[in-house]
PDB file of C-alpha atoms and ligand atoms in Angstrom:
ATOM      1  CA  UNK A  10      64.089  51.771  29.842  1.00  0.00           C
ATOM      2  CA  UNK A  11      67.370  49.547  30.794  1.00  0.00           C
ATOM      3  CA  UNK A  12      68.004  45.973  30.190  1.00  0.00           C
ATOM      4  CA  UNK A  13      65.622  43.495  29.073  1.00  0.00           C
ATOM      5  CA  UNK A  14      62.080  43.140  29.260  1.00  0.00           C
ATOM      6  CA  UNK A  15      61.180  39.494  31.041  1.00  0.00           C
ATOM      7  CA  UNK A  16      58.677  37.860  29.393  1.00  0.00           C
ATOM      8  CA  UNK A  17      56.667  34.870  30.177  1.00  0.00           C
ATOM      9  CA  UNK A  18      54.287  32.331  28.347  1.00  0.00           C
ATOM     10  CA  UNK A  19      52.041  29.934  29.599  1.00  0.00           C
ATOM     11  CA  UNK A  20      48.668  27.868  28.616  1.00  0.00           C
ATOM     12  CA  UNK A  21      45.954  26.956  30.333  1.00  0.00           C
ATOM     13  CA  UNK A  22      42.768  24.940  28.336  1.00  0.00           C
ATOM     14  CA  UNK A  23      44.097  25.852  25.048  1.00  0.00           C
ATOM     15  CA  UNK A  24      45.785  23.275  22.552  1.00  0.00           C
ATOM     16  CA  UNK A  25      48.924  24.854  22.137  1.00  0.00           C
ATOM     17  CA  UNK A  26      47.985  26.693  18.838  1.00  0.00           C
ATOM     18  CA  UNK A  27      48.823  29.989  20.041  1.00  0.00           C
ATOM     19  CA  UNK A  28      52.100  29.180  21.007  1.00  0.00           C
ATOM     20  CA  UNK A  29      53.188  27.418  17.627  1.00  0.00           C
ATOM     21  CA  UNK A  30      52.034  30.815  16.312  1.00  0.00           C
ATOM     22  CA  UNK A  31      54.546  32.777  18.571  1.00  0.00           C
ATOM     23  CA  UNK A  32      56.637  30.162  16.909  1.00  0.00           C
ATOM     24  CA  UNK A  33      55.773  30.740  13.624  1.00  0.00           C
ATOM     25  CA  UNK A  34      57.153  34.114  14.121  1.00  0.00           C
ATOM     26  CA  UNK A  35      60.105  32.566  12.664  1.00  0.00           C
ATOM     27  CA  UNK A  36      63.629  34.153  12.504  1.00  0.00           C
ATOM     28  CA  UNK A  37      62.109  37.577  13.747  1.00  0.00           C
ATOM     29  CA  UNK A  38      62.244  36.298  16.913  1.00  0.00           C
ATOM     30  CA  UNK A  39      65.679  37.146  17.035  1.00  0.00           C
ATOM     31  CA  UNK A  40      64.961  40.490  16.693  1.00  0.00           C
ATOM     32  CA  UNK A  41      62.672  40.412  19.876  1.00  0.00           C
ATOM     33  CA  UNK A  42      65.268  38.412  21.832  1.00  0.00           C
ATOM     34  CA  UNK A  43      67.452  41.529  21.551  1.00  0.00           C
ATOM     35  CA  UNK A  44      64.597  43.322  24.223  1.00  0.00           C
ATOM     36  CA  UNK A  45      63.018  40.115  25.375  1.00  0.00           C
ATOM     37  CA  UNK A  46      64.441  37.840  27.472  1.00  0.00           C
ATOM     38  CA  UNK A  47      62.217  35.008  28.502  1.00  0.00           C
ATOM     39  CA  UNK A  48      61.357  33.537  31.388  1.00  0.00           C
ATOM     40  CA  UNK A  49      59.153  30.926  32.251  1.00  0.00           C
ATOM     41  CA  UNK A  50      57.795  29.769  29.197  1.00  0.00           C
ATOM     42  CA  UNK A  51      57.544  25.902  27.078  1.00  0.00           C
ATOM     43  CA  UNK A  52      59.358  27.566  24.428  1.00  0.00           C
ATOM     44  CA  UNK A  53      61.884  27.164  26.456  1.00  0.00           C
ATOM     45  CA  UNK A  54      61.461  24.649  29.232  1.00  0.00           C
ATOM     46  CA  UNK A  55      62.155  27.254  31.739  1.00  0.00           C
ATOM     47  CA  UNK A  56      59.875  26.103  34.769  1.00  0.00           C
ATOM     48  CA  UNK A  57      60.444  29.123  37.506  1.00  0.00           C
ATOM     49  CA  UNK A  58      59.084  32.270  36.827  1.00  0.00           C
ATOM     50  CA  UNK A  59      59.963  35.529  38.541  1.00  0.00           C
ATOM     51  CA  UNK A  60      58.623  38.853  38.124  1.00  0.00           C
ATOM     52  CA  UNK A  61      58.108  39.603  34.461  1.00  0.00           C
ATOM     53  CA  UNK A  62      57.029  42.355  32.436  1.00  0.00           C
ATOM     54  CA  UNK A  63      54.805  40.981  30.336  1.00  0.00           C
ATOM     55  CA  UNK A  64      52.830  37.676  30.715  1.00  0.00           C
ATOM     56  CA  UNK A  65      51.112  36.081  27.346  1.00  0.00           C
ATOM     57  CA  UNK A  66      48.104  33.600  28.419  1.00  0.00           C
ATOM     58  CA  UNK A  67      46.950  30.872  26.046  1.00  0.00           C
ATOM     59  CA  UNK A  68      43.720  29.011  27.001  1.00  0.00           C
ATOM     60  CA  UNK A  69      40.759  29.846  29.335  1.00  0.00           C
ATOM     61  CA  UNK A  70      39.761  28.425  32.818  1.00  0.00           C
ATOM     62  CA  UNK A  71      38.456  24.979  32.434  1.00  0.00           C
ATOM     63  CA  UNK A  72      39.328  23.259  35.857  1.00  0.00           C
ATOM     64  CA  UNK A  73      40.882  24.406  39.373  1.00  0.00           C
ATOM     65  CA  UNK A  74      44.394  23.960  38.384  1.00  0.00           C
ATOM     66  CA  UNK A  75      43.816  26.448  35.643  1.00  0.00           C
ATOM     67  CA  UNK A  76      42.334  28.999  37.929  1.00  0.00           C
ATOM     68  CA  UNK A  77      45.343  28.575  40.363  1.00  0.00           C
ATOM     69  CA  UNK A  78      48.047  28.788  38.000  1.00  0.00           C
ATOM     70  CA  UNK A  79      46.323  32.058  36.381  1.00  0.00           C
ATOM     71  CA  UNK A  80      46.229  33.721  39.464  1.00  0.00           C
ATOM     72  CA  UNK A  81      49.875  32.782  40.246  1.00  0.00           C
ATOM     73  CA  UNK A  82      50.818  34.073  36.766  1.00  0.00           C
ATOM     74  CA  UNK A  83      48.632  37.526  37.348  1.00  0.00           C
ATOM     75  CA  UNK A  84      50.598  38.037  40.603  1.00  0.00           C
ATOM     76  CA  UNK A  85      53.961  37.942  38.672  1.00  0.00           C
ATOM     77  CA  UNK A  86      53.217  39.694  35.301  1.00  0.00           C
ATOM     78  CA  UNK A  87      53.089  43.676  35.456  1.00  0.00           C
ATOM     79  CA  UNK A  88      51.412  42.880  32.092  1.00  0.00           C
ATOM     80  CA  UNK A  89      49.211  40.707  31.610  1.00  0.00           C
ATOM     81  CA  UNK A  90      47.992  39.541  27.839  1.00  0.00           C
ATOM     82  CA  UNK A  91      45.319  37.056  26.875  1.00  0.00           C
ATOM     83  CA  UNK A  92      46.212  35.150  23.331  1.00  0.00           C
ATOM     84  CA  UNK A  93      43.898  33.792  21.321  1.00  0.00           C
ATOM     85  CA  UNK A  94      40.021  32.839  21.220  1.00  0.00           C
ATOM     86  CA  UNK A  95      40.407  30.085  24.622  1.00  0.00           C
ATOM     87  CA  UNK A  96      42.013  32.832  26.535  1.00  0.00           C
ATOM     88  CA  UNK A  97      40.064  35.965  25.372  1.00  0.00           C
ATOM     89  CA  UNK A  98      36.294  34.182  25.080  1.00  0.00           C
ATOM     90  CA  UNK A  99      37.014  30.348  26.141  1.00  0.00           C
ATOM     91  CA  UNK A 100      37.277  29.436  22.518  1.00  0.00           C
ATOM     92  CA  UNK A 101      36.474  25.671  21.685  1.00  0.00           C
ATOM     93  CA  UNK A 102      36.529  24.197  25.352  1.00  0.00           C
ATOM     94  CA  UNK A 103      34.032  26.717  26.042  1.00  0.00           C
ATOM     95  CA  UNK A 104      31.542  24.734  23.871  1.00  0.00           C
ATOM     96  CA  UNK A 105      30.559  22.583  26.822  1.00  0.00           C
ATOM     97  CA  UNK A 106      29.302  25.669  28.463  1.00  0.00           C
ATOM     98  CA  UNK A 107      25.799  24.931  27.425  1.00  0.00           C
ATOM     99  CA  UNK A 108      25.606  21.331  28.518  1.00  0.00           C
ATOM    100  CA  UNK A 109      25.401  20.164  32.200  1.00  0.00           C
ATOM    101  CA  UNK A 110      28.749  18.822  33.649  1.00  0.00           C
ATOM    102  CA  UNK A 111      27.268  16.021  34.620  1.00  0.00           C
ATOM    103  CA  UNK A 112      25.866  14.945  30.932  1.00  0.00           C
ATOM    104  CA  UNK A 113      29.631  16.062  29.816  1.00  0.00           C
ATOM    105  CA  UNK A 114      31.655  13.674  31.868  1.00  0.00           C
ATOM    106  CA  UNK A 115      29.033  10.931  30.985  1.00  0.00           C
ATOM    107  CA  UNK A 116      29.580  11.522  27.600  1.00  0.00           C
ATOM    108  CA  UNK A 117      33.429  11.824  28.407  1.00  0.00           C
ATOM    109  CA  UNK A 118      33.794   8.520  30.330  1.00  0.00           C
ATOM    110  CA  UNK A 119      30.493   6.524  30.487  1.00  0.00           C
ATOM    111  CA  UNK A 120      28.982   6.304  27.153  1.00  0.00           C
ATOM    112  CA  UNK A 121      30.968   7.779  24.349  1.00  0.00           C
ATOM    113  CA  UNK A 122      32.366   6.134  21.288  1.00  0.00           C
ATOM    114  CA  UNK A 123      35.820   6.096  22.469  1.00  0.00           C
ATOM    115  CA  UNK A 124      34.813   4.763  26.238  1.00  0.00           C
ATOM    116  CA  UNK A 125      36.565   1.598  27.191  1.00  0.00           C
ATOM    117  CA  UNK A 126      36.807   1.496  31.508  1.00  0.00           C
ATOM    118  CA  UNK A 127      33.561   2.997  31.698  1.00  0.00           C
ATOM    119  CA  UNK A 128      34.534   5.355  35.426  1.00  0.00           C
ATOM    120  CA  UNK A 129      34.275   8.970  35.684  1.00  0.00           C
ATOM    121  CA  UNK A 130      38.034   9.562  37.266  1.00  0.00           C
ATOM    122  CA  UNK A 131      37.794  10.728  40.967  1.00  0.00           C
ATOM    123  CA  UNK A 132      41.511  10.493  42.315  1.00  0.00           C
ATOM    124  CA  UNK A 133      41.553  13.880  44.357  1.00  0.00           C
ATOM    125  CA  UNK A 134      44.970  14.628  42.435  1.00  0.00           C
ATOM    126  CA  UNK A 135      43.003  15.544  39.731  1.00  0.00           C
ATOM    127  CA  UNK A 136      41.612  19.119  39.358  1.00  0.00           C
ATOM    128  CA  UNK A 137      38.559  19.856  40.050  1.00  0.00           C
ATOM    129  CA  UNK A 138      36.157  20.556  36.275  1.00  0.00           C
ATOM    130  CA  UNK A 139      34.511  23.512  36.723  1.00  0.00           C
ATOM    131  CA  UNK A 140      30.882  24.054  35.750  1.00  0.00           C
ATOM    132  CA  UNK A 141      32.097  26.308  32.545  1.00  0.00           C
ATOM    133  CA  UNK A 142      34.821  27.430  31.257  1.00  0.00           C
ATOM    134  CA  UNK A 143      35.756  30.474  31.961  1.00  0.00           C
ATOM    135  CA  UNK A 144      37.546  33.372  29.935  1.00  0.00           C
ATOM    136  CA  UNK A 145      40.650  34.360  31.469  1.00  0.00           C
ATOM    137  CA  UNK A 146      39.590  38.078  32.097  1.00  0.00           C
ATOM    138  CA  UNK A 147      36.489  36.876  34.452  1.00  0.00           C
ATOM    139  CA  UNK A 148      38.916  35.724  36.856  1.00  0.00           C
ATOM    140  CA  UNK A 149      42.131  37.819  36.613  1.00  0.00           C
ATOM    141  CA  UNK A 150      42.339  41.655  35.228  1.00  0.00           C
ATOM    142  CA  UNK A 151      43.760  41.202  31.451  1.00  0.00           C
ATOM    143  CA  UNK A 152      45.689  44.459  30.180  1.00  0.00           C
ATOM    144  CA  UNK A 153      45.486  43.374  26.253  1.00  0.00           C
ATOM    145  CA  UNK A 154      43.448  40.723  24.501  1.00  0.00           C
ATOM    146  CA  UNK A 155      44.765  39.396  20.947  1.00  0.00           C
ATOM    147  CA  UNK A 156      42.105  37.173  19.728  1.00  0.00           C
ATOM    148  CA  UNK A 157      42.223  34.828  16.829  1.00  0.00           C
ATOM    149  CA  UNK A 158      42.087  31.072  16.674  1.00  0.00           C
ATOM    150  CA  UNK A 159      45.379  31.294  16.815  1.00  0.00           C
ATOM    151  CA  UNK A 160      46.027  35.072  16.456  1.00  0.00           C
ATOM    152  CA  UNK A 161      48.604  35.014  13.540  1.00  0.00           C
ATOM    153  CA  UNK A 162      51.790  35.260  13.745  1.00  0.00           C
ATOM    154  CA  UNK A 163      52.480  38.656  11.847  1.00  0.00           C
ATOM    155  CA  UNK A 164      49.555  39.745  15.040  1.00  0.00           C
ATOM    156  CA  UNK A 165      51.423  38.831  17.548  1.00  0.00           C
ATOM    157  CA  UNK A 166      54.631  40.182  16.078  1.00  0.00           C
ATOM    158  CA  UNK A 167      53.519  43.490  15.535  1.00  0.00           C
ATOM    159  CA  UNK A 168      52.010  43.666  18.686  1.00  0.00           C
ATOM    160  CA  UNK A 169      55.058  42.368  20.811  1.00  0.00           C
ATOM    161  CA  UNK A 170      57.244  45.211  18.813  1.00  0.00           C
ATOM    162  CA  UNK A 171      54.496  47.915  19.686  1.00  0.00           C
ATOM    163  CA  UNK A 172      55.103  46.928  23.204  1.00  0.00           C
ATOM    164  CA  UNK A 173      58.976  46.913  23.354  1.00  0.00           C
ATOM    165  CA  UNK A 174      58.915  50.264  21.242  1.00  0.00           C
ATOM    166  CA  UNK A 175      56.436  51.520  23.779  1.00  0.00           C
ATOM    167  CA  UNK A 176      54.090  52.434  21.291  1.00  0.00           C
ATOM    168  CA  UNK A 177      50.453  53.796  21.733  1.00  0.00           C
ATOM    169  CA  UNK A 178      48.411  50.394  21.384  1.00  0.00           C
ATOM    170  CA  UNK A 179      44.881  50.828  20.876  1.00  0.00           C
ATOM    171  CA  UNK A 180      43.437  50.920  24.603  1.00  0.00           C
ATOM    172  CA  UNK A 181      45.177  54.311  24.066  1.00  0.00           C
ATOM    173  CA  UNK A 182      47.925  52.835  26.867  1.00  0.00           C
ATOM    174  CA  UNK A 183      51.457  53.547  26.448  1.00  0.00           C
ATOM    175  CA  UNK A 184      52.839  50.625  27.606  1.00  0.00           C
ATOM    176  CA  UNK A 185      56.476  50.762  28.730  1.00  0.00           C
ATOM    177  CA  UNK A 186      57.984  54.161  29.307  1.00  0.00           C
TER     178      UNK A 186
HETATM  179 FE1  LIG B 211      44.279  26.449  20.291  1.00  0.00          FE
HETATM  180 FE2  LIG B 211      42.769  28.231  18.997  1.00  0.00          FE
HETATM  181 FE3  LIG B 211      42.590  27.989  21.632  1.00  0.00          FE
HETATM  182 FE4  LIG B 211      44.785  29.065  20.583  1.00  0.00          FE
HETATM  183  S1  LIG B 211      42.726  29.927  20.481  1.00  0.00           S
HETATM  184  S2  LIG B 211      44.711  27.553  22.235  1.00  0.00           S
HETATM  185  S3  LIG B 211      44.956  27.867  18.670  1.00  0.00           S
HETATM  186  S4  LIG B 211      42.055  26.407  20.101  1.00  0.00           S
END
């Protein structure tokens, strides 16, 4: 295996949890950046992605942006990984999933505590809600799932050595050869 593996981050409906927790990896990190070198990610402000190795996903599907930008970031990641609850299972977002949409954005913009305008938003700039939320693997194919709300940091550390080391991960996949 030459050179360095190109890694990308990006979040969907999550909070940005999971990525503080890639943070939280502290000074190992510089340990990974001696394999890794990232690419599009917020950690870094990089915007453009190119093909990549690996892709971490934080958050699930919640509106059409989310599904469009997931697909985008399928098409350039030869591995794909969902991180954290939102991604993996739609996590807390996913909580509206047993409530119409309808009674949601009423509650959202009509008649909750914290409405002042009172007007469900309807530029056509702004994605489209979908019905549920979705978990990221019912709309792209996800390689690896590391759940946890966030999946600590020692979790995702181990994990991201396994796969520059090209260990045997549990799916029973090597990895990178
Ligand atoms: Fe935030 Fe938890 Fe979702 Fe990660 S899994 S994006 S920490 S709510």
């Amino acid at each position: 295996m030459g050179g360095k593996l190109k890694i990308a981050t990006c979040s969907l409906a999550g909070c940005f949890g999971c990525h503080m927790s890639i943070l939280d990896i502290d000074e190992r990190i510089l340990d990974l950046a001696r394999v890794f070198e990232f690419n599009k990610t917020p950690l870094t402000d990089i915007k453009d992605q190119t093909e990549c190795d690996i892709g971490i996903i934080e958050g699930g599907c919640a509106n059409s942006d989310n599904v469009e930008v997931l697909r985008e970031f399928r098409g350039k990641c030869k591995i794909l990984v969902s991180i954290g609850d939102c991604a993996t299972m739609g996590g807390v977002p996913a909580m509206r999933n047993n409530i119409p949409i309808r009674e949601c954005l009423a509650e959202a913009f009509l008649s909750g505590p914290t409405v002042t305008h009172g007007i469900i938003p309807n530029d056509p700039e702004i994605p489209l809600m979908l019905n549920r939320v979705y978990p990221c693997n019912q709309v792209v194919r996800i390689d690896y799932h590391l759940p946890g709300c966030p999946p600590g940091a020692d979790s995702i550390f181990s994990f991201l050595s396994a796969l520059k080391e090209g260990r045997k991960l549990d799916s029973g996949k090597c990895l990178l050869k």
